[in-house]
Tab-separated table of C-alpha atoms and ligand atoms in Angstrom:
chain	number	residue	atom	x	y	z
X	1124	MET	CA	-10.550	-56.966	-3.528
X	1125	ALA	CA	-12.240	-59.988	-1.989
X	1126	LEU	CA	-12.860	-58.173	1.289
X	1127	SER	CA	-14.871	-54.982	1.262
X	1128	GLU	CA	-13.057	-51.967	2.644
X	1129	PHE	CA	-15.409	-51.979	5.607
X	1130	GLU	CA	-14.692	-55.651	6.403
X	1131	LEU	CA	-10.998	-55.082	6.026
X	1132	ILE	CA	-11.017	-52.182	8.489
X	1133	GLU	CA	-13.175	-54.128	10.949
X	1134	ARG	CA	-10.996	-57.213	10.778
X	1135	TYR	CA	-7.529	-55.728	10.774
X	1136	PHE	CA	-7.555	-52.161	12.020
X	1137	ARG	CA	-10.395	-51.661	14.479
X	1138	ARG	CA	-8.490	-53.183	17.410
X	1139	CYS	CA	-4.865	-52.820	16.477
X	1140	GLY	CA	-2.228	-51.800	18.982
X	1141	ALA	CA	-2.746	-50.867	22.619
X	1142	PRO	CA	-6.067	-49.771	24.120
X	1143	ARG	CA	-5.763	-46.294	25.676
X	1144	ALA	CA	-8.038	-44.404	28.036
X	1145	ASP	CA	-7.232	-41.095	26.280
X	1146	VAL	CA	-8.831	-42.271	23.017
X	1147	ARG	CA	-12.346	-40.871	23.198
X	1148	LEU	CA	-13.121	-42.090	19.704
X	1149	GLY	CA	-10.889	-44.284	17.533
X	1150	VAL	CA	-11.355	-46.150	14.249
X	1151	GLY	CA	-14.882	-45.959	12.819
X	1152	ASP	CA	-15.908	-42.318	12.632
X	1153	ASP	CA	-14.668	-39.509	10.393
X	1154	ALA	CA	-11.900	-38.482	12.778
X	1155	ALA	CA	-10.435	-39.669	16.050
X	1156	LEU	CA	-10.926	-37.716	19.287
X	1157	LEU	CA	-7.965	-37.741	21.664
X	1158	ASP	CA	-7.122	-36.244	25.039
X	1159	CYS	CA	-3.715	-34.604	25.322
X	1160	PRO	CA	-2.401	-34.480	28.918
X	1161	PRO	CA	-2.475	-31.046	30.582
X	1162	GLY	CA	0.802	-29.155	30.321
X	1163	ALA	CA	1.955	-31.204	27.353
X	1164	VAL	CA	2.414	-30.234	23.726
X	1165	LEU	CA	1.499	-32.549	20.874
X	1166	ALA	CA	4.422	-34.113	18.978
X	1167	ALA	CA	3.569	-35.237	15.436
X	1168	ALA	CA	5.585	-37.122	12.827
X	1169	VAL	CA	4.787	-38.865	9.545
X	1170	ASP	CA	6.841	-41.179	7.345
X	1171	THR	CA	6.078	-43.083	4.175
X	1172	LEU	CA	7.549	-46.411	3.098
X	1173	VAL	CA	7.298	-47.208	-0.623
X	1174	GLU	CA	7.896	-50.735	-1.892
X	1175	GLY	CA	11.090	-50.926	-3.920
X	1176	VAL	CA	12.327	-47.667	-2.411
X	1177	HIS	CA	12.273	-48.030	1.370
X	1178	PHE	CA	12.048	-51.811	1.510
X	1179	PRO	CA	12.788	-54.478	-1.096
X	1180	ARG	CA	9.989	-55.896	-3.214
X	1181	GLY	CA	8.568	-59.029	-1.611
X	1182	CYS	CA	9.849	-58.002	1.857
X	1183	ARG	CA	8.134	-59.878	4.678
X	1184	ALA	CA	4.911	-58.166	5.663
X	1185	ASP	CA	5.502	-58.244	9.427
X	1186	SER	CA	8.728	-56.326	8.873
X	1187	ILE	CA	6.911	-53.688	6.807
X	1188	GLY	CA	4.319	-53.261	9.568
X	1189	HIS	CA	7.030	-53.042	12.207
X	1190	ARG	CA	9.222	-50.612	10.287
X	1191	ALA	CA	6.368	-48.298	9.281
X	1192	LEU	CA	5.710	-47.671	12.964
X	1193	ALA	CA	9.352	-47.921	14.099
X	1194	VAL	CA	10.575	-45.078	11.880
X	1195	ASN	CA	7.974	-42.781	13.408
X	1196	LEU	CA	8.623	-43.983	16.965
X	1197	SER	CA	12.251	-43.137	16.337
X	1198	ASP	CA	11.334	-39.580	15.271
X	1199	LEU	CA	9.329	-39.050	18.442
X	1200	ALA	CA	12.125	-40.610	20.524
X	1201	ALA	CA	14.534	-38.060	19.049
X	1202	MET	CA	12.261	-35.302	20.393
X	1203	GLY	CA	12.064	-36.931	23.815
X	1204	ALA	CA	8.316	-37.330	23.274
X	1205	ARG	CA	6.086	-40.164	24.440
X	1206	PRO	CA	4.207	-41.831	21.575
X	1207	ALA	CA	0.471	-42.391	21.977
X	1208	TRP	CA	-1.655	-42.490	18.812
X	1209	ALA	CA	-1.050	-43.640	15.252
X	1210	LEU	CA	-2.869	-43.190	11.937
X	1211	LEU	CA	-2.192	-45.597	9.103
X	1212	ALA	CA	-2.628	-44.737	5.419
X	1213	LEU	CA	-2.250	-47.963	3.493
X	1214	THR	CA	-2.175	-48.304	-0.297
X	1215	LEU	CA	-2.451	-51.936	-1.366
X	1216	PRO	CA	-2.262	-53.618	-4.775
X	1217	SER	CA	-4.732	-56.245	-3.462
X	1218	ALA	CA	-6.318	-57.152	-0.136
X	1219	GLU	CA	-4.504	-60.410	0.554
X	1220	GLU	CA	-5.608	-61.685	3.909
X	1221	ARG	CA	-2.391	-63.481	4.715
X	1222	TRP	CA	-0.333	-60.392	3.948
X	1223	LEU	CA	-2.673	-58.179	5.970
X	1224	GLY	CA	-2.557	-60.577	8.931
X	1225	GLU	CA	1.229	-60.538	8.984
X	1226	PHE	CA	1.457	-56.806	8.376
X	1227	THR	CA	-0.893	-55.935	11.234
X	1228	ALA	CA	0.819	-58.471	13.515
X	1229	GLY	CA	4.156	-56.702	12.954
X	1230	PHE	CA	2.584	-53.292	13.464
X	1231	ALA	CA	0.524	-54.304	16.492
X	1232	ALA	CA	3.355	-56.019	18.373
X	1233	LEU	CA	5.496	-52.882	18.286
X	1234	ALA	CA	2.475	-50.670	18.988
X	1235	ARG	CA	1.689	-52.646	22.127
X	1236	THR	CA	5.317	-52.526	23.270
X	1237	HIS	CA	5.071	-48.725	23.262
X	1238	GLN	CA	1.424	-48.367	24.295
X	1239	VAL	CA	0.408	-46.888	20.947
X	1240	ALA	CA	-3.232	-47.087	19.804
X	1241	LEU	CA	-4.184	-47.149	16.107
X	1242	VAL	CA	-6.924	-44.523	15.983
X	1243	GLY	CA	-7.576	-44.073	12.278
X	1244	GLY	CA	-6.296	-44.240	8.768
X	1245	ASP	CA	-7.105	-44.619	5.133
X	1246	THR	CA	-7.131	-47.641	2.836
X	1247	THR	CA	-6.683	-47.283	-0.895
X	1248	HIS	CA	-5.859	-49.371	-3.939
X	1249	GLY	CA	-2.526	-48.927	-5.749
X	1250	PRO	CA	1.209	-49.747	-5.525
X	1251	LEU	CA	2.205	-50.867	-2.023
X	1252	THR	CA	2.818	-47.758	0.091
X	1253	VAL	CA	2.555	-47.417	3.850
X	1254	THR	CA	2.288	-44.056	5.601
X	1255	VAL	CA	2.113	-43.845	9.373
X	1256	THR	CA	1.367	-40.643	11.227
X	1257	LEU	CA	2.372	-40.852	14.858
X	1258	LEU	CA	1.181	-38.492	17.555
X	1259	GLY	CA	2.574	-38.244	21.025
X	1260	HIS	CA	3.224	-35.675	23.697
X	1261	VAL	CA	5.978	-34.073	25.670
X	1262	PRO	CA	5.848	-31.669	28.653
X	1263	ALA	CA	5.825	-28.113	27.258
X	1264	GLY	CA	9.293	-26.616	26.950
X	1265	THR	CA	11.196	-29.882	27.456
X	1266	ALA	CA	11.385	-31.434	23.970
X	1267	LEU	CA	14.795	-32.327	22.571
X	1268	ARG	CA	15.800	-30.575	19.375
X	1269	ARG	CA	18.494	-30.745	16.749
X	1270	SER	CA	19.455	-27.163	17.427
X	1271	GLY	CA	20.519	-27.356	21.067
X	1272	ALA	CA	24.111	-28.647	20.810
X	1273	ALA	CA	27.152	-26.448	21.493
X	1274	ALA	CA	30.913	-26.707	20.939
X	1275	GLY	CA	32.454	-28.859	23.661
X	1276	ASP	CA	29.379	-31.071	24.137
X	1277	ALA	CA	30.046	-34.801	24.075
X	1278	LEU	CA	28.561	-36.702	21.106
X	1279	PHE	CA	26.912	-40.100	21.614
X	1280	VAL	CA	25.136	-42.752	19.594
X	1281	SER	CA	22.889	-45.558	20.819
X	1282	GLY	CA	23.155	-49.148	19.619
X	1283	THR	CA	25.596	-50.337	16.957
X	1284	PRO	CA	25.249	-48.222	13.807
X	1285	GLY	CA	25.737	-49.757	10.370
X	1286	ASP	CA	24.055	-53.067	11.115
X	1287	ALA	CA	20.786	-52.259	9.355
X	1288	ALA	CA	22.440	-50.993	6.162
X	1289	ALA	CA	24.617	-54.111	6.046
X	1290	GLY	CA	21.488	-56.204	6.651
X	1291	LEU	CA	19.720	-54.515	3.735
X	1292	ALA	CA	22.738	-55.046	1.475
X	1293	LEU	CA	22.669	-58.721	2.449
X	1294	GLU	CA	18.908	-58.956	1.840
X	1295	GLN	CA	19.478	-57.548	-1.619
X	1296	GLY	CA	22.418	-59.818	-2.368
X	1297	ARG	CA	24.748	-56.816	-2.753
X	1298	LEU	CA	27.224	-58.238	-0.264
X	1299	PRO	CA	28.930	-61.606	0.057
X	1300	ALA	CA	27.603	-63.278	3.203
X	1301	PRO	CA	30.413	-64.843	5.197
X	1302	GLY	CA	29.333	-66.665	8.352
X	1303	LYS	CA	26.328	-65.590	10.395
X	1304	THR	CA	24.406	-62.690	8.911
X	1305	GLU	CA	20.982	-63.313	10.427
X	1306	TYR	CA	21.604	-60.703	13.112
X	1307	LEU	CA	22.344	-57.975	10.527
X	1308	ARG	CA	19.248	-58.809	8.484
X	1309	GLU	CA	17.138	-58.654	11.635
X	1310	ARG	CA	18.486	-55.181	12.403
X	1311	PHE	CA	17.182	-53.992	9.050
X	1312	LEU	CA	13.877	-55.871	9.201
X	1313	PHE	CA	13.043	-55.127	12.845
X	1314	PRO	CA	14.835	-51.979	14.060
X	1315	THR	CA	14.484	-51.009	17.731
X	1316	PRO	CA	13.359	-47.414	18.192
X	1317	ARG	CA	14.925	-45.959	21.372
X	1318	VAL	CA	11.738	-44.549	22.822
X	1319	THR	CA	12.539	-44.857	26.522
X	1320	LEU	CA	16.084	-43.584	26.066
X	1321	GLY	CA	14.753	-40.533	24.193
X	1322	GLU	CA	12.351	-39.701	26.997
X	1323	ARG	CA	15.018	-40.095	29.669
X	1324	LEU	CA	17.477	-37.964	27.702
X	1325	ARG	CA	15.249	-34.886	28.085
X	1326	GLU	CA	17.028	-34.272	31.392
X	1327	TYR	CA	20.566	-34.536	30.035
X	1328	ALA	CA	20.873	-34.033	26.281
X	1329	SER	CA	21.381	-30.639	24.637
X	1330	GLY	CA	20.595	-31.900	21.132
X	1331	CYS	CA	19.240	-35.070	19.571
X	1332	ILE	CA	18.467	-36.564	16.155
X	1333	ASP	CA	17.590	-40.080	15.094
X	1334	VAL	CA	19.853	-41.897	12.680
X	1335	SER	CA	17.904	-42.705	9.536
X	1336	ASP	CA	20.159	-41.509	6.707
X	1337	GLY	CA	23.501	-42.573	8.188
X	1338	LEU	CA	25.350	-41.645	11.367
X	1339	LEU	CA	27.701	-39.102	9.854
X	1340	ALA	CA	25.028	-37.412	7.731
X	1341	ASP	CA	22.623	-37.189	10.645
X	1342	ALA	CA	25.257	-36.080	13.161
X	1343	LEU	CA	26.179	-33.349	10.694
X	1344	LYS	CA	22.519	-32.288	10.438
X	1345	LEU	CA	22.437	-31.973	14.216
X	1346	ALA	CA	25.671	-29.955	14.142
X	1347	GLU	CA	24.419	-27.663	11.360
X	1348	ALA	CA	21.113	-27.052	13.122
X	1349	SER	CA	23.125	-26.112	16.216
X	1350	GLY	CA	25.538	-23.856	14.322
X	1351	CYS	CA	28.593	-25.965	15.116
X	1352	GLY	CA	30.626	-28.891	13.788
X	1353	LEU	CA	31.785	-32.205	15.143
X	1354	GLU	CA	34.793	-34.430	15.537
X	1355	LEU	CA	34.279	-38.152	15.702
X	1356	SER	CA	36.782	-40.874	16.517
X	1357	ALA	CA	36.566	-43.919	14.234
X	1358	ALA	CA	38.053	-46.169	16.921
X	1359	SER	CA	35.282	-45.266	19.358
X	1360	LEU	CA	32.452	-46.343	17.037
X	1361	PRO	CA	30.498	-49.204	18.616
X	1362	LEU	CA	30.619	-51.854	15.896
X	1363	SER	CA	28.780	-55.135	16.342
X	1364	GLN	CA	30.696	-58.389	15.928
X	1365	PRO	CA	28.656	-59.425	12.858
X	1366	LEU	CA	29.428	-56.059	11.235
X	1367	ARG	CA	33.149	-56.360	12.020
X	1368	ALA	CA	33.081	-59.798	10.411
X	1369	LEU	CA	32.445	-58.078	7.062
X	1370	GLY	CA	35.915	-56.513	7.273
X	1371	ALA	CA	37.211	-53.411	9.051
X	1372	GLU	CA	36.891	-51.016	6.105
X	1373	ARG	CA	33.368	-52.111	5.185
X	1374	ALA	CA	32.267	-52.047	8.806
X	1375	LEU	CA	33.460	-48.451	9.156
X	1376	GLN	CA	31.727	-47.401	5.945
X	1377	PHE	CA	28.437	-48.972	6.996
X	1378	ALA	CA	28.675	-47.496	10.490
X	1379	LEU	CA	29.333	-43.968	9.234
X	1380	GLY	CA	27.304	-43.963	6.050
X	1381	GLY	CA	24.668	-46.682	6.260
X	1382	GLY	CA	21.076	-45.659	6.939
X	1383	ASP	CA	18.043	-47.293	8.530
X	1384	ASP	CA	19.580	-47.663	11.994
X	1385	TYR	CA	16.892	-45.741	13.913
X	1386	GLU	CA	19.316	-45.157	16.745
X	1387	LEU	CA	19.649	-41.864	18.614
X	1388	CYS	CA	22.583	-39.520	18.091
X	1389	PHE	CA	22.737	-36.952	20.902
X	1390	THR	CA	24.923	-34.404	22.617
X	1391	VAL	CA	25.454	-33.801	26.322
X	1392	PRO	CA	27.181	-30.767	27.885
X	1393	ALA	CA	30.321	-31.600	29.899
X	1394	GLN	CA	28.769	-30.524	33.196
X	1395	ARG	CA	25.953	-33.071	32.824
X	1396	LEU	CA	28.073	-36.071	31.836
X	1397	GLU	CA	28.511	-37.429	35.307
X	1398	ARG	CA	24.817	-37.201	36.091
X	1399	LEU	CA	24.000	-38.863	32.773
X	1400	ARG	CA	26.343	-41.773	33.433
X	1401	ALA	CA	24.990	-42.232	36.939
X	1402	ALA	CA	21.317	-42.076	35.937
X	1403	LEU	CA	21.600	-43.971	32.655
X	1404	PRO	CA	24.637	-46.285	32.801
X	1405	PRO	CA	25.877	-46.558	29.188
X	1406	GLY	CA	26.347	-50.342	29.339
X	1407	GLN	CA	22.796	-50.829	30.527
X	1408	TRP	CA	21.188	-48.262	28.218
X	1409	GLY	CA	23.313	-49.150	25.197
X	1410	TYR	CA	24.945	-45.913	24.097
X	1411	THR	CA	28.542	-44.880	23.425
X	1412	ARG	CA	30.502	-41.658	23.267
X	1413	ILE	CA	31.841	-41.237	19.738
X	1414	GLY	CA	33.133	-37.690	19.652
X	1415	THR	CA	32.820	-34.044	20.579
X	1416	MET	CA	31.080	-31.022	19.073
X	1417	ARG	CA	33.383	-28.231	18.005
X	1418	ALA	CA	33.054	-24.633	16.907
X	1419	GLU	CA	34.337	-25.142	13.336
X	1420	PRO	CA	31.579	-26.262	10.997
X	1421	GLY	CA	31.682	-29.640	9.240
X	1422	ALA	CA	32.516	-33.173	10.327
X	1423	ARG	CA	35.984	-34.558	11.022
X	1424	VAL	CA	36.516	-38.271	11.473
X	1425	MET	CA	39.771	-39.140	13.211
X	1426	GLY	CA	41.483	-42.457	12.484
X	1427	GLU	CA	44.594	-43.905	14.086
X	1428	GLU	CA	46.854	-41.926	11.778
X	1429	GLY	CA	45.022	-38.640	11.733
X	1430	GLU	CA	41.955	-37.374	9.946
X	1431	LEU	CA	40.244	-39.755	7.527
X	1432	SER	CA	39.396	-38.363	4.135
X	1433	LEU	CA	35.722	-38.762	3.409
X	1434	PRO	CA	34.188	-39.131	-0.034
X	1435	ALA	CA	33.846	-35.862	-1.905
X	1436	GLY	CA	30.283	-36.683	-2.964
X	1437	GLY	CA	29.094	-36.145	0.584
X	1438	TYR	CA	28.109	-38.635	3.214
X	1439	ASP	CA	24.716	-39.681	1.945
X	1440	HIS	CA	25.990	-42.222	-0.525
X	1441	PHE	CA	28.875	-43.445	1.517
X	1442	SER	CA	26.928	-46.566	2.393
X	1443	ASN	CA	27.299	-48.971	-0.504
X	1444	PRO	CA	30.829	-50.324	-0.488
O	2269	ADP	P1	-13.799	-41.781	5.396
O	2269	ADP	O1	-14.486	-42.126	4.135
O	2269	ADP	O2	-14.560	-40.912	6.305
O	2269	ADP	O3	-12.387	-41.332	5.195
O	2269	ADP	P2	-13.109	-44.513	5.689
O	2269	ADP	O4	-14.181	-45.385	5.165
O	2269	ADP	O5	-11.879	-44.293	4.881
O	2269	ADP	O6	-13.712	-43.156	6.198
O	2269	ADP	O7	-12.629	-45.110	7.069
O	2269	ADP	C1	-13.570	-45.493	8.050
O	2269	ADP	C2	-12.868	-45.537	9.371
O	2269	ADP	O8	-11.834	-46.491	9.330
O	2269	ADP	C3	-12.224	-44.206	9.761
O	2269	ADP	O9	-12.353	-44.058	11.152
O	2269	ADP	C4	-10.788	-44.404	9.390
O	2269	ADP	O10	-9.956	-43.628	10.216
O	2269	ADP	C5	-10.599	-45.894	9.626
O	2269	ADP	N1	-9.585	-46.488	8.738
O	2269	ADP	C6	-9.604	-46.631	7.402
O	2269	ADP	N2	-8.502	-47.252	6.942
O	2269	ADP	C7	-7.745	-47.488	8.032
O	2269	ADP	C8	-6.475	-48.094	8.235
O	2269	ADP	N3	-5.727	-48.550	7.225
O	2269	ADP	N4	-5.998	-48.159	9.502
O	2269	ADP	C9	-6.723	-47.654	10.522
O	2269	ADP	N5	-7.910	-47.103	10.413
O	2269	ADP	C10	-8.436	-47.016	9.180
O	2270	MG	MG1	-15.005	-39.267	6.402
């Protein structure tokens, strides 16, 4: 490496993200020292992105920086927690300054948007791998969980699921690209974690999960954790115009089975629906009702002519039409 590890940390990581008064000690010592607000519990999440597995080889560096933080922001959003501090473990094949500049720019822009400070990390040599640990906090006893949903609760999703998976398929040349596909690629490269929505949902939602593996798979995880099942209406799925342009069947498959959306899938009890709609108007906050939780386990997807049959192999690999 041309740069020493010390120089690299000084140049790229010492002042990355938002400055925060609750960071007593950040990058530079053996550990960071952080103040957690009184009455709050710490929320902690970690996610690793491996080149060739979680993003294509040669993917733009600013996207990798953005996504490494976004996937963790999305996990904290799903808990209704407020993000605060990040640690970055970076394994690099070489210390290329241009790559590092773009990577940290992507990371830092999203970190500043959500007031997250980079307070420490680790830098090693090897195949490109990015691990971000994100810490945040949530008032004790108020965090959202996967296990809180009940039969009869309304099921919602934020954003327009399926876009990111279609964008990845386009990036990888696995899909013919009719017309404008830039929007779909952007949804993969720069997902929008729903941090503010997650925090606001603490008052209304009974259960919540973020959509990383695919809407149906993740909704089913929420249902299973809650000891119930779900029924979803295909016609109610919020599909973006660029996704629809790929064809109705493909759009549905991406929306139900595609991963990498980083949207929130959440449930709200019937008696709180009116308050939810008044406080967080769906059009303004960008979420849509897609179904209802039910007592019978499993997932049912209703089409215009009755229940759709889903692939026998499960939902996880339903994404690559
Ligand atoms: P140590 O040997 O004690 O682990 P390092 O030399 O690895 O310390 O790191 C020195 C300081 O730089 C530590 O505060 C560490 O948290 C920080 N650091 C190292 N790599 C990164 C990185 N990729 N991002 C943010 N901080 C980093
Ligand atoms: Mg040390």
